[in-house]
Every structure is written in structure tokens, then in C-alpha cells.
PDB file of C-alpha atoms in Angstrom:
ATOM      1  CA  MET A1154     -15.973  56.018  -3.239  1.00  0.00           C
ATOM      2  CA  VAL A1155     -16.283  54.242  -7.250  1.00  0.00           C
ATOM      3  CA  VAL A1156     -13.523  52.745  -7.294  1.00  0.00           C
ATOM      4  CA  ARG A1157     -13.921  51.144  -3.716  1.00  0.00           C
ATOM      5  CA  ALA A1158     -17.515  49.714  -4.656  1.00  0.00           C
ATOM      6  CA  VAL A1159     -15.776  48.546  -7.756  1.00  0.00           C
ATOM      7  CA  ASP A1160     -12.914  46.519  -6.091  1.00  0.00           C
ATOM      8  CA  ALA A1161     -15.533  45.402  -3.570  1.00  0.00           C
ATOM      9  CA  ILE A1162     -17.767  44.163  -6.354  1.00  0.00           C
ATOM     10  CA  GLU A1163     -14.705  42.338  -8.043  1.00  0.00           C
ATOM     11  CA  ARG A1164     -13.843  40.987  -4.508  1.00  0.00           C
ATOM     12  CA  LYS A1165     -17.429  39.577  -4.310  1.00  0.00           C
ATOM     13  CA  ARG A1166     -16.751  38.129  -7.790  1.00  0.00           C
ATOM     14  CA  ARG A1167     -14.130  35.920  -7.110  1.00  0.00           C
ATOM     15  CA  GLU A1168     -14.409  34.887  -3.457  1.00  0.00           C
ATOM     16  CA  LYS A1169     -18.128  33.909  -5.000  1.00  0.00           C
ATOM     17  CA  LYS A1170     -15.789  32.013  -7.944  1.00  0.00           C
ATOM     18  CA  ALA A1171     -13.585  30.472  -5.433  1.00  0.00           C
ATOM     19  CA  LEU A1172     -16.783  28.661  -3.324  1.00  0.00           C
ATOM     20  CA  LEU A1173     -18.231  27.814  -6.885  1.00  0.00           C
ATOM     21  CA  LYS A1174     -15.170  26.018  -7.914  1.00  0.00           C
ATOM     22  CA  GLU A1175     -14.308  24.061  -4.261  1.00  0.00           C
ATOM     23  CA  ASP A1176     -18.151  23.046  -4.540  1.00  0.00           C
ATOM     24  CA  ILE A1177     -17.179  21.214  -8.340  1.00  0.00           C
ATOM     25  CA  ARG A1178     -14.377  20.007  -6.847  1.00  0.00           C
ATOM     26  CA  ARG A1179     -15.992  18.469  -3.614  1.00  0.00           C
ATOM     27  CA  SER A1180     -18.460  16.814  -5.817  1.00  0.00           C
ATOM     28  CA  GLU A1181     -15.847  15.269  -8.437  1.00  0.00           C
ATOM     29  CA  ILE A1182     -14.340  14.253  -5.012  1.00  0.00           C
ATOM     30  CA  ALA A1183     -17.711  12.649  -3.844  1.00  0.00           C
ATOM     31  CA  ALA A1184     -18.581  10.951  -6.990  1.00  0.00           C
ATOM     32  CA  GLN A1185     -14.938   9.688  -7.264  1.00  0.00           C
ATOM     33  CA  LYS A1186     -14.735   8.056  -3.489  1.00  0.00           C
ATOM     34  CA  THR A1187     -18.751   6.803  -4.861  1.00  0.00           C
ATOM     35  CA  LYS A1188     -16.456   5.048  -7.769  1.00  0.00           C
ATOM     36  CA  LEU A1189     -14.159   4.146  -5.377  1.00  0.00           C
ATOM     37  CA  CYS A1190     -16.291   2.427  -2.527  1.00  0.00           C
ATOM     38  CA  GLU A1191     -18.398   0.195  -5.549  1.00  0.00           C
ATOM     39  CA  ALA A1192     -14.986  -0.813  -6.632  1.00  0.00           C
ATOM     40  CA  LEU A1193     -13.822  -2.188  -3.669  1.00  0.00           C
ATOM     41  CA  GLY A1194     -17.246  -3.027  -2.574  1.00  0.00           C
ATOM     42  CA  THR A1195     -16.909  -1.571   0.655  1.00  0.00           C
ATOM     43  CA  SER A1196     -19.621   1.155   2.346  1.00  0.00           C
ATOM     44  CA  GLU A1197     -18.416   4.854   2.698  1.00  0.00           C
ATOM     45  CA  ALA A1198     -19.025   5.292   6.232  1.00  0.00           C
ATOM     46  CA  GLU A1199     -16.416   1.648   6.119  1.00  0.00           C
ATOM     47  CA  PHE A1200     -14.470   3.551   3.741  1.00  0.00           C
ATOM     48  CA  ASP A1201     -14.172   7.129   6.393  1.00  0.00           C
ATOM     49  CA  LYS A1202     -14.243   5.358   9.584  1.00  0.00           C
ATOM     50  CA  ILE A1203     -12.585   2.406  10.184  1.00  0.00           C
ATOM     51  CA  LYS A1204      -9.736   2.607  12.932  1.00  0.00           C
ATOM     52  CA  ILE A1205      -6.059   2.018  11.746  1.00  0.00           C
ATOM     53  CA  GLU A1206      -5.403  -0.225  14.549  1.00  0.00           C
ATOM     54  CA  TYR A1207      -2.580  -3.227  14.433  1.00  0.00           C
ATOM     55  CA  THR A1208      -0.693  -5.412  17.119  1.00  0.00           C
ATOM     56  CA  SER A1209       2.650  -6.440  16.973  1.00  0.00           C
ATOM     57  CA  HIS A1210       3.946  -9.730  16.925  1.00  0.00           C
ATOM     58  CA  TRP A1211       7.883 -11.653  16.666  1.00  0.00           C
ATOM     59  CA  ILE A1212       8.094 -14.893  14.455  1.00  0.00           C
ATOM     60  CA  PRO A1213      11.356 -16.326  13.885  1.00  0.00           C
ATOM     61  CA  LYS A1214      13.841 -15.921  10.740  1.00  0.00           C
ATOM     62  CA  ARG A1215      14.797 -19.251   8.567  1.00  0.00           C
ATOM     63  CA  THR A1216      18.097 -17.207   8.686  1.00  0.00           C
ATOM     64  CA  GLY A1217      17.269 -17.063  12.888  1.00  0.00           C
ATOM     65  CA  GLY A1218      17.059 -14.084  15.450  1.00  0.00           C
ATOM     66  CA  ARG A1219      13.149 -12.597  14.952  1.00  0.00           C
ATOM     67  CA  ARG A1220      11.357 -10.607  12.855  1.00  0.00           C
ATOM     68  CA  LYS A1221       8.458  -7.942  13.702  1.00  0.00           C
ATOM     69  CA  LEU A1222       5.160  -8.171  12.390  1.00  0.00           C
ATOM     70  CA  ASP A1223       2.595  -5.734  12.319  1.00  0.00           C
ATOM     71  CA  ILE A1224      -0.644  -7.254  12.066  1.00  0.00           C
ATOM     72  CA  PRO A1225      -3.736  -5.328  10.847  1.00  0.00           C
ATOM     73  CA  SER A1226      -6.974  -5.629  12.772  1.00  0.00           C
ATOM     74  CA  ASP A1227      -9.706  -8.305  11.324  1.00  0.00           C
ATOM     75  CA  GLY A1228     -11.276  -5.654   9.698  1.00  0.00           C
ATOM     76  CA  LEU A1229      -8.244  -3.434   8.299  1.00  0.00           C
ATOM     77  CA  LYS A1230      -6.946  -6.274   6.644  1.00  0.00           C
ATOM     78  CA  GLN A1231      -9.915  -7.213   4.978  1.00  0.00           C
ATOM     79  CA  LEU A1232     -10.123  -3.465   3.850  1.00  0.00           C
ATOM     80  CA  GLN A1233      -6.578  -3.891   2.930  1.00  0.00           C
ATOM     81  CA  LYS A1234      -7.327  -7.148   1.004  1.00  0.00           C
ATOM     82  CA  LYS A1235      -9.905  -5.396  -1.416  1.00  0.00           C
ATOM     83  CA  ILE A1236      -7.598  -2.539  -1.851  1.00  0.00           C
ATOM     84  CA  LEU A1237      -4.701  -4.909  -2.537  1.00  0.00           C
ATOM     85  CA  HIS A1238      -7.161  -7.099  -5.578  1.00  0.00           C
ATOM     86  CA  LYS A1239      -9.506  -4.069  -6.782  1.00  0.00           C
ATOM     87  CA  LEU A1240      -6.261  -1.269  -7.347  1.00  0.00           C
ATOM     88  CA  VAL A1241      -3.258  -2.677  -6.743  1.00  0.00           C
ATOM     89  CA  TYR A1242      -2.712  -5.657  -8.460  1.00  0.00           C
ATOM     90  CA  ARG A1243      -3.830  -4.292 -11.585  1.00  0.00           C
ATOM     91  CA  GLU A1244       0.090  -1.978 -11.824  1.00  0.00           C
ATOM     92  CA  LYS A1245       2.294  -4.439 -13.568  1.00  0.00           C
ATOM     93  CA  THR A1246       5.865  -4.425 -11.569  1.00  0.00           C
ATOM     94  CA  HIS A1247       9.014  -4.959 -12.309  1.00  0.00           C
ATOM     95  CA  PRO A1248      10.101  -7.782 -14.288  1.00  0.00           C
ATOM     96  CA  PHE A1249      13.084  -8.575 -12.374  1.00  0.00           C
ATOM     97  CA  SER A1250      11.408  -7.862  -9.187  1.00  0.00           C
ATOM     98  CA  TYR A1251      10.392 -12.099  -8.263  1.00  0.00           C
ATOM     99  CA  GLY A1252       9.146 -11.251  -4.166  1.00  0.00           C
ATOM    100  CA  PHE A1253       5.570 -11.586  -3.595  1.00  0.00           C
ATOM    101  CA  ARG A1254       4.618 -12.293  -6.941  1.00  0.00           C
ATOM    102  CA  LYS A1255       1.769 -15.139  -8.312  1.00  0.00           C
ATOM    103  CA  ARG A1256       3.582 -18.230  -9.828  1.00  0.00           C
ATOM    104  CA  LYS A1257       6.976 -16.225  -8.997  1.00  0.00           C
ATOM    105  CA  SER A1258       9.471 -18.330  -6.705  1.00  0.00           C
ATOM    106  CA  ILE A1259      12.980 -18.120  -5.121  1.00  0.00           C
ATOM    107  CA  VAL A1260      13.885 -20.673  -7.587  1.00  0.00           C
ATOM    108  CA  ASP A1261      12.968 -18.159 -10.730  1.00  0.00           C
ATOM    109  CA  ASN A1262      14.572 -15.562  -9.015  1.00  0.00           C
ATOM    110  CA  ALA A1263      18.180 -17.773  -8.849  1.00  0.00           C
ATOM    111  CA  ARG A1264      17.783 -19.545 -11.742  1.00  0.00           C
ATOM    112  CA  PRO A1265      19.281 -16.130 -14.076  1.00  0.00           C
ATOM    113  CA  HIS A1266      22.562 -16.689 -11.784  1.00  0.00           C
ATOM    114  CA  CYS A1267      22.873 -20.259 -12.506  1.00  0.00           C
ATOM    115  CA  ASN A1268      26.801 -20.836 -13.437  1.00  0.00           C
ATOM    116  CA  SER A1269      28.122 -17.748 -12.687  1.00  0.00           C
ATOM    117  CA  ALA A1270      31.869 -16.404 -12.554  1.00  0.00           C
ATOM    118  CA  VAL A1271      30.364 -13.582  -9.545  1.00  0.00           C
ATOM    119  CA  VAL A1272      27.844 -13.549  -7.539  1.00  0.00           C
ATOM    120  CA  ILE A1273      26.965 -10.027  -5.747  1.00  0.00           C
ATOM    121  CA  LYS A1274      24.712 -10.331  -2.842  1.00  0.00           C
ATOM    122  CA  LEU A1275      23.091  -6.891  -1.375  1.00  0.00           C
ATOM    123  CA  ASP A1276      20.701  -6.221   1.124  1.00  0.00           C
ATOM    124  CA  ILE A1277      18.226  -3.316   1.191  1.00  0.00           C
ATOM    125  CA  LYS A1278      18.383  -2.076   4.686  1.00  0.00           C
ATOM    126  CA  ASP A1279      15.175  -1.640   7.063  1.00  0.00           C
ATOM    127  CA  PHE A1280      12.956  -2.344   4.017  1.00  0.00           C
ATOM    128  CA  PHE A1281       9.475  -1.961   4.681  1.00  0.00           C
ATOM    129  CA  PRO A1282      10.522   0.955   7.467  1.00  0.00           C
ATOM    130  CA  SER A1283      12.659   2.617   4.791  1.00  0.00           C
ATOM    131  CA  ILE A1284       9.048   3.165   2.931  1.00  0.00           C
ATOM    132  CA  LYS A1285       6.881   6.247   3.885  1.00  0.00           C
ATOM    133  CA  LYS A1286       3.321   7.269   3.268  1.00  0.00           C
ATOM    134  CA  ASP A1287       3.981   9.992   1.020  1.00  0.00           C
ATOM    135  CA  GLN A1288       5.042   7.245  -1.282  1.00  0.00           C
ATOM    136  CA  VAL A1289       2.095   5.127  -0.807  1.00  0.00           C
ATOM    137  CA  ARG A1290      -0.040   8.258  -1.778  1.00  0.00           C
ATOM    138  CA  ALA A1291       2.145   8.714  -4.683  1.00  0.00           C
ATOM    139  CA  VAL A1292       0.985   5.067  -6.173  1.00  0.00           C
ATOM    140  CA  PHE A1293      -2.061   5.999  -5.254  1.00  0.00           C
ATOM    141  CA  GLN A1294      -2.450   8.964  -7.139  1.00  0.00           C
ATOM    142  CA  ASN A1295      -0.746   7.669  -9.911  1.00  0.00           C
ATOM    143  CA  PHE A1296      -3.587   5.499 -10.451  1.00  0.00           C
ATOM    144  CA  SER A1297      -5.653   8.638 -11.038  1.00  0.00           C
ATOM    145  CA  TRP A1298      -7.134   9.014  -7.869  1.00  0.00           C
ATOM    146  CA  ASP A1299      -7.908  12.491  -5.674  1.00  0.00           C
ATOM    147  CA  ARG A1300      -5.016  13.657  -3.098  1.00  0.00           C
ATOM    148  CA  GLU A1301      -7.864  13.501  -0.483  1.00  0.00           C
ATOM    149  CA  LEU A1302      -8.898   9.966  -1.813  1.00  0.00           C
ATOM    150  CA  SER A1303      -4.961   9.005  -2.291  1.00  0.00           C
ATOM    151  CA  ASP A1304      -4.481  10.344   1.032  1.00  0.00           C
ATOM    152  CA  ARG A1305      -7.375   8.196   2.947  1.00  0.00           C
ATOM    153  CA  LEU A1306      -5.758   5.277   0.865  1.00  0.00           C
ATOM    154  CA  SER A1307      -2.000   5.638   2.198  1.00  0.00           C
ATOM    155  CA  GLU A1308      -3.467   5.887   5.733  1.00  0.00           C
ATOM    156  CA  LEU A1309      -5.798   2.659   5.485  1.00  0.00           C
ATOM    157  CA  CYS A1310      -2.055   0.928   4.069  1.00  0.00           C
ATOM    158  CA  CYS A1311       0.192   2.299   6.507  1.00  0.00           C
ATOM    159  CA  TRP A1312       0.492   2.579  10.126  1.00  0.00           C
ATOM    160  CA  GLN A1313       2.970   4.360  12.134  1.00  0.00           C
ATOM    161  CA  GLY A1314       3.724   6.971   8.744  1.00  0.00           C
ATOM    162  CA  VAL A1315       5.965   3.700   7.053  1.00  0.00           C
ATOM    163  CA  LEU A1316       4.527   0.228   5.431  1.00  0.00           C
ATOM    164  CA  PRO A1317       3.933  -1.695   7.953  1.00  0.00           C
ATOM    165  CA  GLN A1318       5.377  -5.608   7.788  1.00  0.00           C
ATOM    166  CA  GLY A1319       2.636  -7.531   8.413  1.00  0.00           C
ATOM    167  CA  ALA A1320       0.179  -5.840   5.839  1.00  0.00           C
ATOM    168  CA  PRO A1321      -1.608  -7.518   2.893  1.00  0.00           C
ATOM    169  CA  THR A1322      -1.041  -4.502   0.912  1.00  0.00           C
ATOM    170  CA  SER A1323       2.772  -3.940   2.082  1.00  0.00           C
ATOM    171  CA  PRO A1324       4.239  -6.670  -0.206  1.00  0.00           C
ATOM    172  CA  ALA A1325       2.480  -5.300  -3.570  1.00  0.00           C
ATOM    173  CA  LEU A1326       3.275  -1.889  -2.657  1.00  0.00           C
ATOM    174  CA  SER A1327       7.077  -2.033  -1.667  1.00  0.00           C
ATOM    175  CA  ASN A1328       6.805  -3.920  -5.584  1.00  0.00           C
ATOM    176  CA  ILE A1329       5.672  -0.970  -6.997  1.00  0.00           C
ATOM    177  CA  ILE A1330       7.126   1.506  -5.146  1.00  0.00           C
ATOM    178  CA  LEU A1331      10.716   0.028  -6.287  1.00  0.00           C
ATOM    179  CA  LYS A1332       9.757  -0.298  -9.726  1.00  0.00           C
ATOM    180  CA  PRO A1333      12.098   2.985 -10.614  1.00  0.00           C
ATOM    181  CA  ILE A1334      15.442   1.536  -8.700  1.00  0.00           C
ATOM    182  CA  ASP A1335      14.270  -1.479 -10.510  1.00  0.00           C
ATOM    183  CA  ASP A1336      15.181   0.303 -14.002  1.00  0.00           C
ATOM    184  CA  SER A1337      17.616   1.649 -12.637  1.00  0.00           C
ATOM    185  CA  LEU A1338      19.894  -1.336 -11.748  1.00  0.00           C
ATOM    186  CA  SER A1339      18.943  -3.567 -14.811  1.00  0.00           C
ATOM    187  CA  HIS A1340      20.255  -1.364 -16.939  1.00  0.00           C
ATOM    188  CA  LEU A1341      23.351  -0.311 -14.722  1.00  0.00           C
ATOM    189  CA  ALA A1342      23.801  -4.430 -15.099  1.00  0.00           C
ATOM    190  CA  LEU A1343      23.271  -3.958 -18.342  1.00  0.00           C
ATOM    191  CA  ARG A1344      25.875  -1.426 -19.063  1.00  0.00           C
ATOM    192  CA  ASN A1345      28.082  -4.200 -17.313  1.00  0.00           C
ATOM    193  CA  GLY A1346      27.372  -7.212 -18.734  1.00  0.00           C
ATOM    194  CA  ALA A1347      25.636  -8.405 -15.370  1.00  0.00           C
ATOM    195  CA  VAL A1348      22.603  -9.303 -14.430  1.00  0.00           C
ATOM    196  CA  TYR A1349      19.769  -7.872 -11.833  1.00  0.00           C
ATOM    197  CA  THR A1350      17.363  -9.785  -9.891  1.00  0.00           C
ATOM    198  CA  ARG A1351      15.558  -8.408  -6.790  1.00  0.00           C
ATOM    199  CA  TYR A1352      13.393 -10.276  -4.465  1.00  0.00           C
ATOM    200  CA  ALA A1353      11.923  -7.813  -1.474  1.00  0.00           C
ATOM    201  CA  ASP A1354      14.783  -6.278  -0.130  1.00  0.00           C
ATOM    202  CA  ASP A1355      17.324  -9.129  -1.263  1.00  0.00           C
ATOM    203  CA  ILE A1356      19.522  -7.690  -4.723  1.00  0.00           C
ATOM    204  CA  THR A1357      21.736 -10.084  -6.977  1.00  0.00           C
ATOM    205  CA  TYR A1358      24.386  -9.196  -9.368  1.00  0.00           C
ATOM    206  CA  SER A1359      26.379 -11.786 -10.753  1.00  0.00           C
ATOM    207  CA  LEU A1360      28.461 -11.602 -13.631  1.00  0.00           C
ATOM    208  CA  ASN A1361      30.339 -14.069 -15.952  1.00  0.00           C
ATOM    209  CA  SER A1362      34.091 -13.000 -15.669  1.00  0.00           C
ATOM    210  CA  ASP A1363      35.707 -11.709 -12.337  1.00  0.00           C
ATOM    211  CA  ASP A1364      36.349  -7.794 -12.963  1.00  0.00           C
ATOM    212  CA  SER A1365      37.199  -6.275  -9.812  1.00  0.00           C
ATOM    213  CA  LYS A1366      36.047  -2.921 -11.436  1.00  0.00           C
ATOM    214  CA  LYS A1367      32.624  -4.233 -12.603  1.00  0.00           C
ATOM    215  CA  ILE A1368      31.937  -5.152  -8.689  1.00  0.00           C
ATOM    216  CA  GLY A1369      32.621  -1.595  -7.253  1.00  0.00           C
ATOM    217  CA  VAL A1370      30.916   0.140  -9.659  1.00  0.00           C
ATOM    218  CA  LEU A1371      27.460  -2.706  -9.649  1.00  0.00           C
ATOM    219  CA  ILE A1372      27.859  -2.101  -5.495  1.00  0.00           C
ATOM    220  CA  LYS A1373      28.429   1.855  -5.570  1.00  0.00           C
ATOM    221  CA  VAL A1374      25.781   2.654  -8.122  1.00  0.00           C
ATOM    222  CA  THR A1375      23.693   0.428  -6.311  1.00  0.00           C
ATOM    223  CA  GLN A1376      23.583   2.977  -2.883  1.00  0.00           C
ATOM    224  CA  SER A1377      23.206   5.851  -4.841  1.00  0.00           C
ATOM    225  CA  GLU A1378      20.317   5.065  -6.778  1.00  0.00           C
ATOM    226  CA  LEU A1379      18.733   3.717  -3.803  1.00  0.00           C
ATOM    227  CA  ALA A1380      19.445   6.863  -2.053  1.00  0.00           C
ATOM    228  CA  LYS A1381      17.584   8.678  -4.270  1.00  0.00           C
ATOM    229  CA  LEU A1382      14.296   6.865  -3.048  1.00  0.00           C
ATOM    230  CA  GLY A1383      15.589   7.158   0.503  1.00  0.00           C
ATOM    231  CA  PHE A1384      16.989   2.971   1.099  1.00  0.00           C
ATOM    232  CA  LYS A1385      19.778   2.586   2.433  1.00  0.00           C
ATOM    233  CA  LEU A1386      21.929  -0.891   1.871  1.00  0.00           C
ATOM    234  CA  ASN A1387      22.383  -2.763   5.025  1.00  0.00           C
ATOM    235  CA  PHE A1388      26.462  -2.935   5.434  1.00  0.00           C
ATOM    236  CA  LYS A1389      26.455  -5.304   8.568  1.00  0.00           C
ATOM    237  CA  LYS A1390      28.786  -7.926   8.322  1.00  0.00           C
ATOM    238  CA  GLY A1391      27.948 -10.477   5.753  1.00  0.00           C
ATOM    239  CA  LYS A1392      24.670  -8.765   3.767  1.00  0.00           C
ATOM    240  CA  ILE A1393      27.488  -7.698   1.722  1.00  0.00           C
ATOM    241  CA  ARG A1394      28.601 -10.502  -0.095  1.00  0.00           C
ATOM    242  CA  VAL A1395      30.960 -10.986  -3.319  1.00  0.00           C
ATOM    243  CA  LEU A1396      30.797 -14.727  -3.806  1.00  0.00           C
ATOM    244  CA  ARG A1397      33.284 -16.332  -6.842  1.00  0.00           C
ATOM    245  CA  ARG A1398      32.992 -19.806  -8.517  1.00  0.00           C
ATOM    246  CA  HIS A1399      34.882 -21.982  -5.972  1.00  0.00           C
ATOM    247  CA  GLN A1400      33.103 -20.353  -3.055  1.00  0.00           C
ATOM    248  CA  HIS A1401      29.580 -21.858  -2.075  1.00  0.00           C
ATOM    249  CA  GLN A1402      27.076 -19.197  -4.363  1.00  0.00           C
ATOM    250  CA  GLU A1403      23.791 -18.963  -2.477  1.00  0.00           C
ATOM    251  CA  ILE A1404      20.977 -16.901  -3.373  1.00  0.00           C
ATOM    252  CA  CYS A1405      17.937 -17.194  -0.950  1.00  0.00           C
ATOM    253  CA  GLY A1406      18.612 -20.408   0.579  1.00  0.00           C
ATOM    254  CA  ILE A1407      18.634 -21.492  -3.385  1.00  0.00           C
ATOM    255  CA  THR A1408      22.528 -23.147  -4.602  1.00  0.00           C
ATOM    256  CA  VAL A1409      23.344 -21.425  -8.392  1.00  0.00           C
ATOM    257  CA  ASN A1410      26.963 -22.682  -8.450  1.00  0.00           C
ATOM    258  CA  THR A1411      26.190 -25.157 -11.143  1.00  0.00           C
ATOM    259  CA  GLN A1412      23.742 -25.008 -14.071  1.00  0.00           C
ATOM    260  CA  LYS A1413      20.675 -25.643 -12.459  1.00  0.00           C
ATOM    261  CA  PRO A1414      19.414 -24.282  -8.725  1.00  0.00           C
ATOM    262  CA  THR A1415      19.942 -26.466  -5.950  1.00  0.00           C
ATOM    263  CA  LEU A1416      19.228 -26.824  -2.217  1.00  0.00           C
ATOM    264  CA  SER A1417      23.102 -27.656  -0.510  1.00  0.00           C
ATOM    265  CA  ARG A1418      23.617 -31.141   0.220  1.00  0.00           C
ATOM    266  CA  LYS A1419      24.571 -29.754   4.174  1.00  0.00           C
ATOM    267  CA  LYS A1420      21.507 -27.348   4.369  1.00  0.00           C
ATOM    268  CA  ARG A1421      19.386 -30.737   3.548  1.00  0.00           C
ATOM    269  CA  ARG A1422      21.829 -32.784   6.213  1.00  0.00           C
ATOM    270  CA  LEU A1423      21.070 -29.677   8.826  1.00  0.00           C
ATOM    271  CA  ILE A1424      17.068 -29.691   8.380  1.00  0.00           C
ATOM    272  CA  ARG A1425      16.770 -33.187   8.769  1.00  0.00           C
ATOM    273  CA  ALA A1426      19.644 -33.018  11.942  1.00  0.00           C
ATOM    274  CA  ALA A1427      16.880 -30.183  13.188  1.00  0.00           C
ATOM    275  CA  LYS A1428      13.593 -32.231  12.227  1.00  0.00           C
ATOM    276  CA  HIS A1429      15.010 -35.625  14.294  1.00  0.00           C
ATOM    277  CA  ARG A1430      15.490 -33.717  17.409  1.00  0.00           C
ATOM    278  CA  LEU A1431      12.935 -32.043  17.444  1.00  0.00           C
ATOM    279  CA  ASP A1432      10.803 -34.985  16.662  1.00  0.00           C
ATOM    280  CA  ASN A1433      12.396 -36.844  19.887  1.00  0.00           C
ATOM    281  CA  GLY A1434      11.983 -34.020  22.378  1.00  0.00           C
ATOM    282  CA  LEU A1435      15.539 -32.735  21.640  1.00  0.00           C
ATOM    283  CA  TYR A1436      17.071 -28.428  21.070  1.00  0.00           C
ATOM    284  CA  ALA A1437      17.409 -27.732  17.928  1.00  0.00           C
ATOM    285  CA  THR A1438      19.120 -25.410  16.075  1.00  0.00           C
ATOM    286  CA  MET A1439      16.071 -24.269  14.055  1.00  0.00           C
ATOM    287  CA  THR A1440      12.361 -24.287  15.186  1.00  0.00           C
ATOM    288  CA  ILE A1441       9.735 -25.746  13.833  1.00  0.00           C
ATOM    289  CA  GLU A1442       8.626 -23.030  11.501  1.00  0.00           C
ATOM    290  CA  GLN A1443      11.901 -22.575  10.322  1.00  0.00           C
ATOM    291  CA  ILE A1444      11.898 -26.492   9.232  1.00  0.00           C
ATOM    292  CA  GLU A1445       8.580 -26.004   7.878  1.00  0.00           C
ATOM    293  CA  GLY A1446       9.970 -23.236   5.555  1.00  0.00           C
ATOM    294  CA  TRP A1447      13.383 -25.270   4.334  1.00  0.00           C
ATOM    295  CA  GLU A1448      11.596 -28.023   3.710  1.00  0.00           C
ATOM    296  CA  ASN A1449       9.191 -25.536   1.676  1.00  0.00           C
ATOM    297  CA  PHE A1450      11.956 -24.571  -0.411  1.00  0.00           C
ATOM    298  CA  ASN A1451      13.523 -27.928  -0.967  1.00  0.00           C
ATOM    299  CA  ARG A1452       9.359 -28.715  -2.526  1.00  0.00           C
ATOM    300  CA  MET A1453       9.949 -25.767  -4.909  1.00  0.00           C
ATOM    301  CA  VAL A1454      13.222 -26.608  -6.099  1.00  0.00           C
ATOM    302  CA  ASP A1455      12.990 -30.678  -6.845  1.00  0.00           C
ATOM    303  CA  ALA A1456       9.203 -29.685  -7.881  1.00  0.00           C
ATOM    304  CA  GLU A1457      11.533 -27.254 -10.383  1.00  0.00           C
ATOM    305  CA  HIS A1458      14.034 -29.894 -11.488  1.00  0.00           C
ATOM    306  CA  SER A1459      10.677 -32.435 -12.398  1.00  0.00           C
ATOM    307  CA  HIS A1460       9.569 -29.990 -14.269  1.00  0.00           C
ATOM    308  CA  ILE A1461      12.538 -28.724 -16.508  1.00  0.00           C
ATOM    309  CA  GLN A1462      13.366 -32.538 -16.428  1.00  0.00           C
ATOM    310  CA  GLN A1463      10.016 -33.885 -18.242  1.00  0.00           C
ATOM    311  CA  ALA A1464      10.245 -30.850 -20.419  1.00  0.00           C
ATOM    312  CA  TYR A1465      13.855 -31.727 -21.596  1.00  0.00           C
ATOM    313  CA  LEU A1466      12.544 -35.537 -22.143  1.00  0.00           C
ATOM    314  CA  ALA A1467       9.810 -34.625 -23.836  1.00  0.00           C
ATOM    315  CA  ARG A1468      11.807 -32.886 -26.585  1.00  0.00           C
ATOM    316  CA  PRO A1469      12.299 -34.751 -29.778  1.00  0.00           C
ATOM    317  CA  HIS A1470      16.086 -35.459 -29.943  1.00  0.00           C
ATOM    318  CA  GLN A1471      18.312 -35.855 -33.155  1.00  0.00           C
ATOM    319  CA  SER A1472      20.399 -38.797 -32.915  1.00  0.00           C
ATOM    320  CA  SER A1473      23.980 -38.650 -33.283  1.00  0.00           C
ATOM    321  CA  ALA A1474      26.324 -40.874 -34.725  1.00  0.00           C
ATOM    322  CA  ALA A1475      27.865 -40.953 -31.411  1.00  0.00           C
ATOM    323  CA  ASP A1476      23.942 -42.383 -30.337  1.00  0.00           C
ATOM    324  CA  SER A1477      23.901 -45.129 -33.540  1.00  0.00           C
ATOM    325  CA  PRO A1478      24.558 -48.340 -32.557  1.00  0.00           C
ATOM    326  CA  THR A1479      28.015 -49.804 -34.620  1.00  0.00           C
TER     327      THR A1479
END
């Protein structure tokens, strides 16, 4: 009887301790939630109760075909923007990742590969849908938010269990999640005397010598490193390209065969021709959205050239014997 009474007392003591521990945990979560909502500039009611709603839209790709976008409702989008600016943007991304970053462009992504012997272009298959809710939750937990709050943040940023292409938070979150891959692949490039960059789902390497063994290693190891985080290389025809110096080396629409990134004459002619046909009410191989996209690229490249040229002309140049009057 005495033993049973002692066991009962001990059991009640443990239960009371567990309840107290749970109360403390709940109190800490409540305090964290208050702090989080204050940082986001939103109410706890909105944070807890806003509905996760999306509508699907299809837009034309610059290269042809259509791309599906899942667009959040207006209220959800506004909350996602707060999460983006107050939380996500505070995390640094890898220096060799150029997509979705302020003051970085496809020109910056292409420039390191200019005038290379070989350019290797790889594509990550189903980029955004391959990023799962658990990976997004881990990002917020790494920001030191409680698992329960991190789970809610990941719910607010995901749709149907994955990162949606169309939410304002998705691009920046993808860069954070792929940072370990950028680390491993940039070191892989360094070990093999290559240059590495990534722009969203486009991975590029370049080499100063045409070394088939190194090319094979870069592709094979990239495939295995991507698999560690649940990604796959896209082996669809045209998605893996090894371009030599005598070929047209193009990265995200930018030509890199020479010392400076350019837009090819052929591409410029195609844009002008398609625009002329649309202006005259005729069928064109590009939509107006595609033309506007390429024209933005063109302006971006031209502005980059102008900036480089002005910087060069502003430098003091020493006159050489060849420049001196005779």
C-alpha cells in the first residue's frame, strides 16, 4: 500500500511538472508570436486566420510555350510581402546566385563566363515545385522562430505542400534553400578550374580549356548534389548544353562568346521582325509580352555596356610610345 501511495504521488508530481513545462512553452510561443506579428506589422488574428487561397494563371514563356503561375489572394499576397521584407530578405544569399536579387541581373550572371573555351548549361527540373514545405519551415526555424510559428509561416508561403511560382516570397526563399547547393557547386567548380553561377533554375559552368573529363565530372557531381536536397537535373533535349568557343554561347539570352556580354544580332533581328508584324496586325512567333521581355534584356545589356565604357573612359591612361606623336 505504501509503495502504491508513493508511486501515485510521484506520478502526480511528474504530471504537474509536465503541465507546468507545457504552460511555460505556450507562454514563450505566445510571446514569440506577439514579437513576430509586431515585426511584420500585422495582427495576431490575421496571422492565424487568413485563408490560403490561390488562383492559377498561364503566361507565355520567352522561349515559347506557357508557364503556370499560382497567384495568392490580395490579402495573402500583402502578408507574404511583409514576411519577405521583414524576415526573408535579412538572410544573405550566395554571391554566385544572381536570380531574384536586388541590383543583380542576367548580365551579372553571364559576365563571369565571357570568352570561355567551354560553357556548360544545366537546368533544374520543376524548380519551385521541388521545394517542399518542410524545407521552407526549416528556413524559418533557422531564423530562431519556434517550430509551431515556423510551421504557420511555411503554410503562409506554400501552396499544396510546395513553393508556388507566383508568390512574392518564393524566389527569395528558393535562394536561401539552395544556398548549400551553391556552396558545394562553387567549390566543385573551384577544384576543377571552372566558374560557377546560378540564375534561378539555370546552372552555368565555364572552363578556359576544353577538358572532357572535367565536363563530365561537373555534370555528374551536380546531379548528385542536387539529389541531396530533392532536386533533379532536367535531361530533356536542349536542357543540358556543352557549348564550345566556335558555337553560339548563350546564357539566359545573353551571348558570352566575346569579352563582353551581348545580345546576338540574330536575336535582335527576330525581336524587330516580330514587333513589326504585331504592329501591322499580323501573326508573329512572339507575343507582345515576350517582345517586351527581350527588349528589357536589350536595354539592360546596352546600359551595362554604356556603364563599362564610361568607367573605362574616365580612367587615367598613360600614353605609350605608340600613342606619342612622331
